[in-house]
């Protein structure tokens, strides 16, 4: 029986993780659950899954829970869920910078971390990996590309390889004429062709800021140099990523697009269980296409690679500016084509390196303030 603390249960990954847990009730038990403020869905989830402990991070009224469930709100309660004593593994499915605290709390408690929150590695990858090494815990990739790489390396993140080839769908606006990008609506940018995900990551797929984040994530998880990572557009999202070895052999992991597979595998590896997915139809005409990234369509991707190259505090500032720009676009304050210039301008001032959590938090706050100051008044 694997006991899971699920952090971010009300999100897209969180809901799929609960579906995975429900598929194998004899193998998985959700012992702790946390979310931020979605009280209604959280209460439904508590009633259905009956964790020992349930925490909402945002302060507010208590939520009615069944007997046997302990409920609490606020920062300390959130951290308790992330470090829940009974858990064997903590699945961090929170979105944004907020995930870093959850990941670090789980590591400090000596728990393995199934990591969906890529921002933990983008903003604080050196810290997260150093603490995981010091505590002897596993970081188990959930992001589909990084799960694919892990599978190609036979679940050994330290196995040697020559090159990593990350695939990208190209997002919701991949076929829109470039001249139309300045007038796209939030709804258009959020209409992803292959995946149903939270709003922030869906927008980041359209701009490919997400793929830039994933390059940084792969550098941390697999000790890759930037020059060892290639990104290809692959419209069908069947090949989730590939690894090339010294002799030129390339292994790819393929499956129909579904996050349930990487979520489940992070919990069962090296064992594989039925995931109730349709099989890939290789005979379907034109099943697999690959092409290079069009830099004119995806300026945020170039900005992310530049931040990866500069290192230090730049990826953390990149994430902060990206969160501010995304919120402003989704709220109609800026145009889609303002996102990249805003991030570029926000990163044009020198960014200091940050080491511990407190320094990263201060850097994140300063970078957000700078990006907010660039928004139209
Ligand atoms: P969603 O926006 O759907 O869900 C976010 C979750 O995080 C919700 O449970 C939300 O709680 C919680 N949350 C948000 N802000 C805070 C906060 N400040 N403190 C605590 N909890 C918070 O996101 P996704 O599920 O799409 O993504 C989650 C993470 O997984 C992201 O880092 C994303 O990049 C990554 N990921 C997602 C994929 C996907 O398919 N969705 C694929 C690969 C990676 P509440 O609902 O209460 O606000
Ligand atoms: Mg991904």
Coordinates of C-alpha atoms in Angstrom, one line a residue, residues 173 180-190 199-200 202-204 206-207 321-340 342 375-376:
X173 CA -1.9 29.0 -31.7
X180 CA -3.3 37.4 -36.0
X181 CA -1.4 36.8 -32.7
X182 CA -1.8 40.4 -31.5
X183 CA -5.6 40.0 -31.4
X184 CA -6.0 36.5 -29.9
X185 CA -8.3 36.2 -27.0
X186 CA -7.6 34.3 -23.8
X187 CA -10.1 31.6 -24.9
X188 CA -8.2 31.1 -28.1
X189 CA -4.8 30.8 -26.4
X190 CA -6.4 28.3 -23.9
X199 CA -4.8 27.8 -17.5
X200 CA -1.2 28.9 -16.7
X202 CA -1.9 25.9 -21.3
X203 CA -1.0 29.5 -22.0
X204 CA 2.6 28.7 -21.5
X206 CA 0.9 28.5 -26.6
X207 CA 3.9 30.8 -26.0
X321 CA 7.7 37.8 -14.9
X322 CA 5.9 34.9 -16.8
X323 CA 3.3 34.6 -14.0
X324 CA 2.7 38.4 -14.0
X325 CA 2.5 38.5 -17.8
X326 CA 0.1 35.5 -18.0
X327 CA -2.2 36.9 -15.4
X328 CA -2.3 40.3 -17.2
X329 CA -3.0 38.6 -20.5
X330 CA -5.7 36.3 -19.1
X331 CA -7.4 39.4 -17.4
X332 CA -7.3 41.3 -20.6
X333 CA -4.8 43.9 -19.5
X334 CA -2.2 43.2 -22.2
X335 CA -2.2 41.6 -25.6
X336 CA -0.8 38.2 -26.4
X337 CA 2.1 39.8 -28.3
X338 CA 2.9 42.0 -25.2
X339 CA 3.8 38.9 -23.1
X340 CA 7.3 38.3 -24.6
X342 CA 7.2 42.3 -20.9
X375 CA 2.1 46.8 -17.0
X376 CA 0.0 49.5 -18.5

